[in-house]
JSON list of C-alpha atoms in Angstrom, two decimals:
[
{"chain": "A", "resi": 1, "resn": "UNK", "atom": "CA", "xyz": [-69.95, 16.99, -56.37]},
{"chain": "A", "resi": 2, "resn": "UNK", "atom": "CA", "xyz": [-73.59, 15.90, -56.63]},
{"chain": "A", "resi": 3, "resn": "UNK", "atom": "CA", "xyz": [-75.01, 12.47, -57.42]},
{"chain": "A", "resi": 4, "resn": "UNK", "atom": "CA", "xyz": [-77.58, 12.63, -60.22]},
{"chain": "A", "resi": 5, "resn": "UNK", "atom": "CA", "xyz": [-79.61, 9.66, -61.43]},
{"chain": "A", "resi": 6, "resn": "UNK", "atom": "CA", "xyz": [-81.01, 9.59, -64.97]},
{"chain": "A", "resi": 7, "resn": "UNK", "atom": "CA", "xyz": [-83.89, 7.16, -65.58]},
{"chain": "A", "resi": 8, "resn": "UNK", "atom": "CA", "xyz": [-85.18, 6.43, -69.09]},
{"chain": "A", "resi": 9, "resn": "UNK", "atom": "CA", "xyz": [-88.84, 6.91, -69.90]},
{"chain": "A", "resi": 10, "resn": "UNK", "atom": "CA", "xyz": [-91.11, 4.03, -70.90]},
{"chain": "A", "resi": 11, "resn": "UNK", "atom": "CA", "xyz": [-93.63, 3.36, -73.62]},
{"chain": "A", "resi": 12, "resn": "UNK", "atom": "CA", "xyz": [-96.36, 2.28, -71.18]},
{"chain": "A", "resi": 13, "resn": "UNK", "atom": "CA", "xyz": [-98.04, 5.44, -69.90]},
{"chain": "A", "resi": 14, "resn": "UNK", "atom": "CA", "xyz": [-101.23, 6.73, -68.36]},
{"chain": "A", "resi": 15, "resn": "UNK", "atom": "CA", "xyz": [-103.62, 8.21, -70.93]},
{"chain": "A", "resi": 16, "resn": "UNK", "atom": "CA", "xyz": [-103.93, 11.61, -69.24]},
{"chain": "A", "resi": 17, "resn": "UNK", "atom": "CA", "xyz": [-101.72, 14.49, -68.11]},
{"chain": "A", "resi": 18, "resn": "UNK", "atom": "CA", "xyz": [-99.72, 13.62, -65.00]},
{"chain": "A", "resi": 19, "resn": "UNK", "atom": "CA", "xyz": [-96.52, 14.33, -63.15]},
{"chain": "A", "resi": 20, "resn": "UNK", "atom": "CA", "xyz": [-93.63, 12.69, -64.98]},
{"chain": "A", "resi": 21, "resn": "UNK", "atom": "CA", "xyz": [-92.97, 10.35, -62.03]},
{"chain": "A", "resi": 22, "resn": "UNK", "atom": "CA", "xyz": [-96.57, 9.07, -62.33]},
{"chain": "A", "resi": 23, "resn": "UNK", "atom": "CA", "xyz": [-97.03, 9.12, -66.12]},
{"chain": "A", "resi": 24, "resn": "UNK", "atom": "CA", "xyz": [-94.82, 6.12, -66.89]},
{"chain": "A", "resi": 25, "resn": "UNK", "atom": "CA", "xyz": [-96.35, 2.90, -65.62]},
{"chain": "A", "resi": 26, "resn": "UNK", "atom": "CA", "xyz": [-94.18, 0.03, -66.89]},
{"chain": "A", "resi": 27, "resn": "UNK", "atom": "CA", "xyz": [-92.81, -2.27, -64.17]},
{"chain": "A", "resi": 28, "resn": "UNK", "atom": "CA", "xyz": [-89.25, -1.54, -65.35]},
{"chain": "A", "resi": 29, "resn": "UNK", "atom": "CA", "xyz": [-89.71, 2.23, -65.00]},
{"chain": "A", "resi": 30, "resn": "UNK", "atom": "CA", "xyz": [-91.41, 1.91, -61.60]},
{"chain": "A", "resi": 31, "resn": "UNK", "atom": "CA", "xyz": [-88.62, -0.38, -60.37]},
{"chain": "A", "resi": 32, "resn": "UNK", "atom": "CA", "xyz": [-85.89, 1.87, -61.75]},
{"chain": "A", "resi": 33, "resn": "UNK", "atom": "CA", "xyz": [-87.43, 4.93, -60.10]},
{"chain": "A", "resi": 34, "resn": "UNK", "atom": "CA", "xyz": [-87.70, 3.10, -56.78]},
{"chain": "A", "resi": 35, "resn": "UNK", "atom": "CA", "xyz": [-84.06, 2.02, -57.07]},
{"chain": "A", "resi": 36, "resn": "UNK", "atom": "CA", "xyz": [-83.00, 5.57, -58.04]},
{"chain": "A", "resi": 37, "resn": "UNK", "atom": "CA", "xyz": [-84.71, 6.93, -54.92]},
{"chain": "A", "resi": 38, "resn": "UNK", "atom": "CA", "xyz": [-82.97, 4.31, -52.75]},
{"chain": "A", "resi": 39, "resn": "UNK", "atom": "CA", "xyz": [-79.60, 5.71, -53.88]},
{"chain": "A", "resi": 40, "resn": "UNK", "atom": "CA", "xyz": [-80.45, 8.97, -52.08]},
{"chain": "A", "resi": 41, "resn": "UNK", "atom": "CA", "xyz": [-79.16, 11.16, -54.93]},
{"chain": "A", "resi": 42, "resn": "UNK", "atom": "CA", "xyz": [-79.18, 14.93, -55.01]},
{"chain": "A", "resi": 43, "resn": "UNK", "atom": "CA", "xyz": [-81.43, 14.81, -58.10]},
{"chain": "A", "resi": 44, "resn": "UNK", "atom": "CA", "xyz": [-83.33, 12.34, -60.25]},
{"chain": "A", "resi": 45, "resn": "UNK", "atom": "CA", "xyz": [-84.34, 13.17, -63.79]},
{"chain": "A", "resi": 46, "resn": "UNK", "atom": "CA", "xyz": [-86.24, 11.25, -66.44]},
{"chain": "A", "resi": 47, "resn": "UNK", "atom": "CA", "xyz": [-84.81, 10.99, -69.95]},
{"chain": "A", "resi": 48, "resn": "UNK", "atom": "CA", "xyz": [-87.83, 11.46, -72.20]},
{"chain": "A", "resi": 49, "resn": "UNK", "atom": "CA", "xyz": [-87.83, 10.80, -75.94]},
{"chain": "A", "resi": 50, "resn": "UNK", "atom": "CA", "xyz": [-90.20, 13.75, -76.42]},
{"chain": "A", "resi": 51, "resn": "UNK", "atom": "CA", "xyz": [-89.39, 16.22, -73.65]},
{"chain": "A", "resi": 52, "resn": "UNK", "atom": "CA", "xyz": [-85.67, 15.56, -73.13]},
{"chain": "A", "resi": 53, "resn": "UNK", "atom": "CA", "xyz": [-84.72, 15.99, -69.47]},
{"chain": "A", "resi": 54, "resn": "UNK", "atom": "CA", "xyz": [-87.70, 15.93, -67.11]},
{"chain": "A", "resi": 55, "resn": "UNK", "atom": "CA", "xyz": [-87.98, 16.78, -63.46]},
{"chain": "A", "resi": 56, "resn": "UNK", "atom": "CA", "xyz": [-90.05, 14.20, -61.59]},
{"chain": "A", "resi": 57, "resn": "UNK", "atom": "CA", "xyz": [-92.80, 16.66, -60.73]},
{"chain": "A", "resi": 58, "resn": "UNK", "atom": "CA", "xyz": [-93.09, 18.21, -64.20]},
{"chain": "A", "resi": 59, "resn": "UNK", "atom": "CA", "xyz": [-96.66, 17.83, -65.47]},
{"chain": "A", "resi": 60, "resn": "UNK", "atom": "CA", "xyz": [-96.69, 16.46, -68.99]},
{"chain": "A", "resi": 61, "resn": "UNK", "atom": "CA", "xyz": [-99.06, 15.03, -71.55]},
{"chain": "A", "resi": 62, "resn": "UNK", "atom": "CA", "xyz": [-98.77, 11.40, -72.66]},
{"chain": "A", "resi": 63, "resn": "UNK", "atom": "CA", "xyz": [-97.04, 10.87, -76.00]},
{"chain": "A", "resi": 64, "resn": "UNK", "atom": "CA", "xyz": [-96.07, 8.18, -78.45]},
{"chain": "A", "resi": 65, "resn": "UNK", "atom": "CA", "xyz": [-92.41, 8.70, -79.31]},
{"chain": "A", "resi": 66, "resn": "UNK", "atom": "CA", "xyz": [-89.40, 6.49, -78.75]},
{"chain": "A", "resi": 67, "resn": "UNK", "atom": "CA", "xyz": [-85.69, 6.73, -79.41]},
{"chain": "A", "resi": 68, "resn": "UNK", "atom": "CA", "xyz": [-85.82, 3.22, -80.87]},
{"chain": "A", "resi": 69, "resn": "UNK", "atom": "CA", "xyz": [-87.00, 4.46, -84.27]},
{"chain": "A", "resi": 70, "resn": "UNK", "atom": "CA", "xyz": [-84.92, 7.64, -84.48]},
{"chain": "A", "resi": 71, "resn": "UNK", "atom": "CA", "xyz": [-82.17, 8.04, -87.03]},
{"chain": "A", "resi": 72, "resn": "UNK", "atom": "CA", "xyz": [-78.61, 8.55, -85.77]},
{"chain": "A", "resi": 73, "resn": "UNK", "atom": "CA", "xyz": [-78.89, 12.25, -86.63]},
{"chain": "A", "resi": 74, "resn": "UNK", "atom": "CA", "xyz": [-82.09, 12.64, -84.60]},
{"chain": "A", "resi": 75, "resn": "UNK", "atom": "CA", "xyz": [-80.53, 10.72, -81.70]},
{"chain": "A", "resi": 76, "resn": "UNK", "atom": "CA", "xyz": [-77.55, 13.09, -81.69]},
{"chain": "A", "resi": 77, "resn": "UNK", "atom": "CA", "xyz": [-79.90, 16.10, -81.79]},
{"chain": "A", "resi": 78, "resn": "UNK", "atom": "CA", "xyz": [-81.93, 14.66, -78.88]},
{"chain": "A", "resi": 79, "resn": "UNK", "atom": "CA", "xyz": [-78.74, 14.06, -76.89]},
{"chain": "A", "resi": 80, "resn": "UNK", "atom": "CA", "xyz": [-77.55, 17.61, -77.62]},
{"chain": "A", "resi": 81, "resn": "UNK", "atom": "CA", "xyz": [-80.82, 19.00, -76.29]},
{"chain": "A", "resi": 82, "resn": "UNK", "atom": "CA", "xyz": [-80.61, 16.83, -73.17]},
{"chain": "A", "resi": 83, "resn": "UNK", "atom": "CA", "xyz": [-76.99, 17.87, -72.61]},
{"chain": "A", "resi": 84, "resn": "UNK", "atom": "CA", "xyz": [-78.01, 21.53, -72.82]},
{"chain": "A", "resi": 85, "resn": "UNK", "atom": "CA", "xyz": [-80.82, 20.90, -70.31]},
{"chain": "A", "resi": 86, "resn": "UNK", "atom": "CA", "xyz": [-78.45, 19.01, -67.99]},
{"chain": "A", "resi": 87, "resn": "UNK", "atom": "CA", "xyz": [-75.86, 21.78, -68.18]},
{"chain": "A", "resi": 88, "resn": "UNK", "atom": "CA", "xyz": [-78.42, 24.11, -66.54]},
{"chain": "A", "resi": 89, "resn": "UNK", "atom": "CA", "xyz": [-79.03, 21.64, -63.69]},
{"chain": "A", "resi": 90, "resn": "UNK", "atom": "CA", "xyz": [-75.64, 20.03, -63.05]},
{"chain": "A", "resi": 91, "resn": "UNK", "atom": "CA", "xyz": [-71.89, 20.35, -63.35]},
{"chain": "A", "resi": 92, "resn": "UNK", "atom": "CA", "xyz": [-71.21, 18.04, -66.30]},
{"chain": "A", "resi": 93, "resn": "UNK", "atom": "CA", "xyz": [-67.51, 17.72, -65.48]},
{"chain": "A", "resi": 94, "resn": "UNK", "atom": "CA", "xyz": [-67.68, 17.13, -61.74]},
{"chain": "A", "resi": 95, "resn": "UNK", "atom": "CA", "xyz": [-71.05, 15.67, -60.80]},
{"chain": "A", "resi": 96, "resn": "UNK", "atom": "CA", "xyz": [-71.49, 11.90, -60.63]},
{"chain": "A", "resi": 97, "resn": "UNK", "atom": "CA", "xyz": [-74.15, 10.53, -63.01]},
{"chain": "A", "resi": 98, "resn": "UNK", "atom": "CA", "xyz": [-75.89, 7.18, -62.62]},
{"chain": "A", "resi": 99, "resn": "UNK", "atom": "CA", "xyz": [-77.74, 5.96, -65.72]},
{"chain": "A", "resi": 100, "resn": "UNK", "atom": "CA", "xyz": [-80.73, 3.66, -65.34]},
{"chain": "A", "resi": 101, "resn": "UNK", "atom": "CA", "xyz": [-81.26, 3.65, -69.07]},
{"chain": "A", "resi": 102, "resn": "UNK", "atom": "CA", "xyz": [-80.48, 1.57, -72.12]},
{"chain": "A", "resi": 103, "resn": "UNK", "atom": "CA", "xyz": [-77.81, 2.17, -74.73]},
{"chain": "A", "resi": 104, "resn": "UNK", "atom": "CA", "xyz": [-79.97, 4.41, -76.96]},
{"chain": "A", "resi": 105, "resn": "UNK", "atom": "CA", "xyz": [-80.39, 6.83, -74.06]},
{"chain": "A", "resi": 106, "resn": "UNK", "atom": "CA", "xyz": [-76.76, 6.74, -72.93]},
{"chain": "A", "resi": 107, "resn": "UNK", "atom": "CA", "xyz": [-74.80, 6.48, -76.15]},
{"chain": "A", "resi": 108, "resn": "UNK", "atom": "CA", "xyz": [-74.61, 10.12, -77.20]},
{"chain": "A", "resi": 109, "resn": "UNK", "atom": "CA", "xyz": [-74.79, 11.51, -73.66]},
{"chain": "A", "resi": 110, "resn": "UNK", "atom": "CA", "xyz": [-71.60, 9.85, -72.41]}
]
């Protein structure tokens, strides 16, 4: 069984391409990532409104998209995509998941 931490993205971002861990600059994201690392998990992923499941070192472009304005149908579709991505990285039935994310990010993933 692995420990996997899922951290939600943030609206405050750099204005240029960067590694996912460096793109998001809000104090909440930075603090959550620091806390996630202190847990010494097997993996940490970012839950991105645009990209779905992100590895910390994935290089991505900045974007302006949030789950806050998505319809329930779009939220379910986003969660389905993230679940498919997670299935390739983790054992959904046996691994231990720690969410550092709000309700919109967790609701359809649980």
